[in-house]
Amino acid sequence: MTERSYPRDWTALLPAETARWVEQELISGPQRESILKLYPEPGAGARDRTILVFTILGSLLVGVGVILFFAANWPRIPAAVKIAVILASVVGTYGAGFYFEYTRNDYPRLGHSLVFLGSLLYGAAIWLLTQVFHLDAHYSQGFLLWGAGLLPLVLITLSSPVLYVAMVALIIWMWIEQIGFGGYNYLFPVLLLGAVVPLTRKARTALGEAVALLALFLWFLVTFMDHAQASVLILTARVAILYGAVLMTTGLARLGDERAYLSSGGALTLAGAYALTFRLMTERPELPKASASLFAGPPFLTAGVVILLLAALGAAWYYRQREEGKRLLLVPALLVPVVVSLGAGLLPAVPKMMAFNLLLFAGAVGLAALGIQRRSELLVNIGLAAFLIHVLTRYFDLFFPAMNRSLFFILGGVLLLGGGWLLERNRRRWMRDWGGAGHER
Amino acid sequence: MSVRRRFWWAVAIQVAVLLMMIAVHGYTLATGRAVTLKTAPVDPWGYLTGRYVSLSYEISHLKEEELPMKGAPYKRNQTVWVTLQEGDPYWTAVAVSAHRPALSPNQVVLRGTVTAAWQAYATPGTKNSWEYNLHYGIEQFYIPEREKLLEQRGADFTVEALVDSFGRTALHRVFLDGREIRWQ
């Protein structure tokens, strides 16, 4: 989107004006946020981020200080006072946040940070109450209450920091429930896909969306993988390749904000392929029976990924019918990692290793090329980083045992410096051609 | 609905969660029947919950060979109902069941969760039998003088817990050699 300029007075007036519109119920809070994002004050982005970082750091310090103060003095305070203090601190902090963000309008960043502080204090309150009552129930539920309890607030405030807190709490809940208690947590993907992902879209946080999708992958792994399997690392890497391809396909099907999907999916696929480029990984005995089949891995695991892929392809086809078609020409290319990941079990050790090396090479170059085409610095960087790491790893793999040590390091250094200079030069040229990260999508 | 109202609704949900925690525990404290249990402090560990002592009860470890267990074998994370019978001075487990059992007047039932289940190898003349570790939610005791308490591991620890009509438990009083430890 090309940046346009607007009179400074007008953009300065807009926050207060739109707040009045919200008060008069002409527009909703989220609509106000969307309008404000359309008309940023000149130079407001960097300034806002600085203010937000400072006030959030301040909130964190206050939060930690409050928790430490009560932790130190807790036993001397009567139970009724403790409960009153806990509830009052949560409500009071939210109240102050609301006052500065919505009522006064002139300190929206401070208000935002106070709401963030309130979300931390709410979590602290859950654990302080368990102390007051000596509760020792299923403690992972505390994280569920914390994370899920914050989601309605995110819906109203569209606060990315609060959403991150909620996501971290929910991920910890899933992890403890499945790894700590050895249970199955099927509510997690429902919450993630039903509430968290839509909220990341609403709050327009690409980072949040990427984290949510990777959390889904984590859940998938801990739910469906047999942790006792000797080849769990190989399976994890293969599923990472598949899931990365699914994410990238979804990204290509999306119009507008596709970066989170392409970057997280690309990084996941490349990381999975990288893990399988080592001789050690391909020579290890795989699952006794499954290694000979096209579907290397538990059938339900493969079925899950294939269903996800089909769903993503379906979505891609749907959007193709509607609008942009060109970008979807790339979708068949994403079948390559899928085929390599699923079919690698058929190959002997050396061709298998070669296949994953080729996949990593093609994937790194492909992602960088996609980044250039889409003018996304992040995608270019991920592709280049994967390429460099790959070259460096293979150099160590192949030449370290055979070459004279001093020559090995000198040649390696020259290779790295030369390669780095070449890549950096091209990267700078691309960035210059695009006119900086402002064009990044 | 105005943004003010929706914001406070969202905050109200969080406050309701906190109040619910208080209410559930308060119900057990207000209506629960007191039972005295033999316990001992064990290794404490907690990264979010501060200073506390872990308590292990005689009823925390139950063996199939020692008392009737209906619906056994139980699985990890399964909820089970442990019937306690009044004794002098301690209440003791007399039965375990997968479903809530009928009780006599001198009995209460606790709702526990199986945290570990294993089969003990049989000795000559006996058969294999299941053993279970159970969790009741009264295993943590937050106290400032944790170290002092742990120094006295050989001492006589007693807990008075309250058990409500749903089988939920709450720590009420803790005694060390007959002397009550006050935590507030």
GROMACS .gro file of N, CA and C in nm, chain A residues 22 25 28-29 75 79 82-83 87 91 94-95 98 122 125-127 129-131 133-136 139 143 145 149-150 152-153 156-157 176 180-183, chain B residues 1-4 6-8 10-11 13-15 17-22 25 29 47-51 76-77 135 137-142 144 171 183-184:
model
  228
   22VAL      N    1  -1.687   0.652   1.955
   22VAL     CA    2  -1.710   0.525   2.025
   22VAL      C    3  -1.803   0.548   2.143
   25GLU      N    4  -2.139   0.566   2.049
   25GLU     CA    5  -2.181   0.440   1.987
   25GLU      C    6  -2.206   0.454   1.837
   28SER      N    7  -1.762   0.102   1.673
   28SER     CA    8  -1.719   0.016   1.783
   28SER      C    9  -1.570   0.041   1.812
   29GLY      N   10  -1.523  -0.013   1.924
   29GLY     CA   11  -1.382   0.002   1.962
   29GLY      C   12  -1.288  -0.053   1.856
   75PRO      N   13   0.271  -1.392   5.460
   75PRO     CA   14   0.221  -1.463   5.578
   75PRO      C   15   0.166  -1.371   5.686
   79ALA      N   16  -0.611  -1.338   5.571
   79ALA     CA   17  -0.664  -1.391   5.445
   79ALA      C   18  -0.762  -1.294   5.377
   82LYS      N   19  -0.582  -1.021   5.214
   82LYS     CA   20  -0.512  -1.071   5.095
   82LYS      C   21  -0.607  -1.075   4.976
   83ILE      N   22  -0.725  -1.132   4.998
   83ILE     CA   23  -0.821  -1.145   4.888
   83ILE      C   24  -0.864  -1.008   4.838
   87LEU      N   25  -0.803  -0.871   4.450
   87LEU     CA   26  -0.911  -0.828   4.361
   87LEU      C   27  -0.900  -0.680   4.328
   91VAL      N   28  -0.867  -0.513   3.949
   91VAL     CA   29  -0.971  -0.421   3.898
   91VAL      C   30  -0.916  -0.279   3.888
   94TYR      N   31  -0.686  -0.238   3.580
   94TYR     CA   32  -0.766  -0.232   3.456
   94TYR      C   33  -0.839  -0.097   3.447
   95GLY      N   34  -0.890  -0.052   3.562
   95GLY     CA   35  -0.963   0.075   3.565
   95GLY      C   36  -0.873   0.190   3.521
   98PHE      N   37  -0.813   0.167   3.150
   98PHE     CA   38  -0.928   0.213   3.073
   98PHE      C   39  -0.935   0.367   3.074
  122TYR      N   40  -0.369  -1.039   3.692
  122TYR     CA   41  -0.476  -1.138   3.694
  122TYR      C   42  -0.416  -1.278   3.707
  125ALA      N   43  -0.283  -1.322   4.044
  125ALA     CA   44  -0.393  -1.339   4.140
  125ALA      C   45  -0.435  -1.486   4.151
  126ILE      N   46  -0.436  -1.555   4.039
  126ILE     CA   47  -0.475  -1.697   4.041
  126ILE      C   48  -0.381  -1.775   4.131
  127TRP      N   49  -0.250  -1.748   4.118
  127TRP     CA   50  -0.156  -1.824   4.200
  127TRP      C   51  -0.153  -1.777   4.345
  129LEU      N   52  -0.413  -1.678   4.504
  129LEU     CA   53  -0.530  -1.740   4.569
  129LEU      C   54  -0.502  -1.887   4.603
  130THR      N   55  -0.426  -1.955   4.517
  130THR     CA   56  -0.393  -2.094   4.551
  130THR      C   57  -0.309  -2.098   4.678
  131GLN      N   58  -0.228  -1.993   4.698
  131GLN     CA   59  -0.149  -1.986   4.822
  131GLN      C   60  -0.237  -1.959   4.943
  133PHE      N   61  -0.535  -2.032   4.998
  133PHE     CA   62  -0.619  -2.146   5.037
  133PHE      C   63  -0.542  -2.278   5.039
  134HIS      N   64  -0.411  -2.273   5.021
  134HIS     CA   65  -0.330  -2.397   5.017
  134HIS      C   66  -0.385  -2.495   4.913
  135LEU      N   67  -0.425  -2.441   4.800
  135LEU     CA   68  -0.483  -2.528   4.697
  135LEU      C   69  -0.373  -2.605   4.626
  136ASP      N   70  -0.400  -2.727   4.599
  136ASP     CA   71  -0.304  -2.809   4.526
  136ASP      C   72  -0.381  -2.896   4.428
  139TYR      N   73  -0.284  -2.818   3.886
  139TYR     CA   74  -0.236  -2.681   3.877
  139TYR      C   75  -0.226  -2.627   3.735
  143PHE      N   76  -0.321  -2.211   3.446
  143PHE     CA   77  -0.278  -2.150   3.320
  143PHE      C   78  -0.395  -2.139   3.222
  145LEU      N   79  -0.714  -2.102   3.311
  145LEU     CA   80  -0.797  -1.991   3.359
  145LEU      C   81  -0.735  -1.857   3.324
  149GLY      N   82  -0.911  -1.661   3.028
  149GLY     CA   83  -0.974  -1.543   3.091
  149GLY      C   84  -0.934  -1.413   3.024
  150LEU      N   85  -0.818  -1.412   2.960
  150LEU     CA   86  -0.771  -1.288   2.895
  150LEU      C   87  -0.831  -1.268   2.756
  152PRO      N   88  -1.141  -1.262   2.619
  152PRO     CA   89  -1.245  -1.159   2.597
  152PRO      C   90  -1.188  -1.018   2.603
  153LEU      N   91  -1.089  -0.997   2.690
  153LEU     CA   92  -1.028  -0.864   2.701
  153LEU      C   93  -0.954  -0.829   2.571
  156ILE      N   94  -1.184  -0.702   2.309
  156ILE     CA   95  -1.228  -0.563   2.327
  156ILE      C   96  -1.115  -0.465   2.298
  157THR      N   97  -0.995  -0.494   2.352
  157THR     CA   98  -0.887  -0.395   2.344
  157THR      C   99  -0.798  -0.416   2.221
  176ILE      N  100   0.193  -2.875   3.007
  176ILE     CA  101   0.187  -2.943   3.139
  176ILE      C  102   0.083  -3.055   3.135
  180GLY      N  103   0.333  -3.321   3.145
  180GLY     CA  104   0.340  -3.337   3.291
  180GLY      C  105   0.241  -3.440   3.344
  181PHE      N  106   0.115  -3.430   3.300
  181PHE     CA  107   0.012  -3.519   3.353
  181PHE      C  108  -0.016  -3.638   3.260
  182GLY      N  109   0.046  -3.637   3.144
  182GLY     CA  110   0.031  -3.750   3.052
  182GLY      C  111  -0.110  -3.765   2.998
  183GLY      N  112  -0.186  -3.655   2.994
  183GLY     CA  113  -0.323  -3.663   2.941
  183GLY      C  114  -0.329  -3.614   2.798
  442MET      N  115  -2.357  -0.198   2.238
  442MET     CA  116  -2.297  -0.185   2.373
  442MET      C  117  -2.173  -0.097   2.363
  443SER      N  118  -2.159  -0.001   2.454
  443SER     CA  119  -2.045   0.090   2.445
  443SER      C  120  -1.916   0.018   2.480
  444VAL      N  121  -1.804   0.079   2.438
  444VAL     CA  122  -1.675   0.016   2.464
  444VAL      C  123  -1.650   0.006   2.616
  445ARG      N  124  -1.698   0.106   2.689
  445ARG     CA  125  -1.681   0.102   2.835
  445ARG      C  126  -1.748  -0.022   2.893
  447ARG      N  127  -1.835  -0.300   2.741
  447ARG     CA  128  -1.773  -0.426   2.697
  447ARG      C  129  -1.640  -0.450   2.767
  448PHE      N  130  -1.566  -0.342   2.788
  448PHE     CA  131  -1.438  -0.356   2.859
  448PHE      C  132  -1.462  -0.412   2.999
  449TRP      N  133  -1.560  -0.354   3.067
  449TRP     CA  134  -1.584  -0.398   3.205
  449TRP      C  135  -1.647  -0.538   3.210
  451ALA      N  136  -1.548  -0.773   3.011
  451ALA     CA  137  -1.429  -0.859   2.997
  451ALA      C  138  -1.354  -0.870   3.130
  452VAL      N  139  -1.345  -0.756   3.200
  452VAL     CA  140  -1.279  -0.759   3.332
  452VAL      C  141  -1.364  -0.841   3.431
  454ILE      N  142  -1.540  -1.094   3.375
  454ILE     CA  143  -1.519  -1.238   3.354
  454ILE      C  144  -1.398  -1.284   3.435
  455GLN      N  145  -1.292  -1.204   3.433
  455GLN     CA  146  -1.172  -1.241   3.509
  455GLN      C  147  -1.199  -1.239   3.660
  456VAL      N  148  -1.270  -1.135   3.703
  456VAL     CA  149  -1.302  -1.128   3.846
  456VAL      C  150  -1.391  -1.247   3.885
  458VAL      N  151  -1.383  -1.541   3.757
  458VAL     CA  152  -1.296  -1.660   3.771
  458VAL      C  153  -1.233  -1.662   3.910
  459LEU      N  154  -1.182  -1.547   3.952
  459LEU     CA  155  -1.117  -1.540   4.084
  459LEU      C  156  -1.219  -1.566   4.196
  460LEU      N  157  -1.337  -1.506   4.182
  460LEU     CA  158  -1.441  -1.526   4.284
  460LEU      C  159  -1.487  -1.671   4.288
  461MET      N  160  -1.491  -1.733   4.170
  461MET     CA  161  -1.531  -1.874   4.165
  461MET      C  162  -1.432  -1.961   4.243
  462MET      N  163  -1.303  -1.929   4.227
  462MET     CA  164  -1.201  -2.004   4.302
  462MET      C  165  -1.225  -1.988   4.453
  463ILE      N  166  -1.256  -1.866   4.493
  463ILE     CA  167  -1.280  -1.839   4.635
  463ILE      C  168  -1.406  -1.912   4.681
  466HIS      N  169  -1.374  -2.299   4.718
  466HIS     CA  170  -1.299  -2.335   4.837
  466HIS      C  171  -1.376  -2.297   4.963
  470LEU      N  172  -1.485  -2.511   5.301
  470LEU     CA  173  -1.450  -2.468   5.437
  470LEU      C  174  -1.576  -2.448   5.522
  488TYR      N  175   0.779  -2.368   4.130
  488TYR     CA  176   0.841  -2.250   4.071
  488TYR      C  177   0.747  -2.131   4.065
  489LEU      N  178   0.619  -2.154   4.078
  489LEU     CA  179   0.525  -2.042   4.073
  489LEU      C  180   0.459  -2.016   4.206
  490THR      N  181   0.466  -2.115   4.292
  490THR     CA  182   0.380  -2.109   4.408
  490THR      C  183   0.450  -2.069   4.537
  491GLY      N  184   0.579  -2.038   4.529
  491GLY     CA  185   0.648  -1.987   4.646
  491GLY      C  186   0.686  -2.096   4.745
  492ARG      N  187   0.692  -2.056   4.871
  492ARG     CA  188   0.742  -2.147   4.974
  492ARG      C  189   0.630  -2.236   5.026
  517ARG      N  190  -0.408  -4.387   3.519
  517ARG     CA  191  -0.352  -4.258   3.558
  517ARG      C  192  -0.448  -4.146   3.517
  518ASN      N  193  -0.462  -4.046   3.601
  518ASN     CA  194  -0.551  -3.930   3.581
  518ASN      C  195  -0.698  -3.963   3.603
  576HIS      N  196  -0.395  -3.826   4.459
  576HIS     CA  197  -0.381  -3.683   4.487
  576HIS      C  198  -0.519  -3.629   4.525
  578GLY      N  199  -0.558  -3.282   4.649
  578GLY     CA  200  -0.564  -3.135   4.646
  578GLY      C  201  -0.532  -3.071   4.780
  579ILE      N  202  -0.483  -3.149   4.875
  579ILE     CA  203  -0.446  -3.092   5.006
  579ILE      C  204  -0.300  -3.127   5.034
  580GLU      N  205  -0.223  -3.137   4.928
  580GLU     CA  206  -0.084  -3.183   4.945
  580GLU      C  207   0.016  -3.069   4.957
  581GLN      N  208  -0.032  -2.944   4.945
  581GLN     CA  209   0.063  -2.833   4.958
  581GLN      C  210   0.024  -2.745   5.074
  582PHE      N  211   0.126  -2.710   5.153
  582PHE     CA  212   0.103  -2.629   5.271
  582PHE      C  213   0.200  -2.512   5.266
  583TYR      N  214   0.146  -2.391   5.241
  583TYR     CA  215   0.231  -2.273   5.227
  583TYR      C  216   0.262  -2.216   5.364
  585PRO      N  217   0.577  -1.983   5.599
  585PRO     CA  218   0.704  -1.912   5.597
  585PRO      C  219   0.819  -1.991   5.659
  612LEU      N  220  -0.750  -2.791   5.326
  612LEU     CA  221  -0.666  -2.795   5.447
  612LEU      C  222  -0.726  -2.699   5.550
  624TRP      N  223  -0.062  -2.022   6.016
  624TRP     CA  224   0.003  -1.965   5.898
  624TRP      C  225  -0.043  -1.824   5.869
  625GLN      N  226  -0.127  -1.767   5.949
  625GLN     CA  227  -0.164  -1.626   5.930
  625GLN      C  228  -0.215  -1.568   6.061
   0.00000   0.00000   0.00000
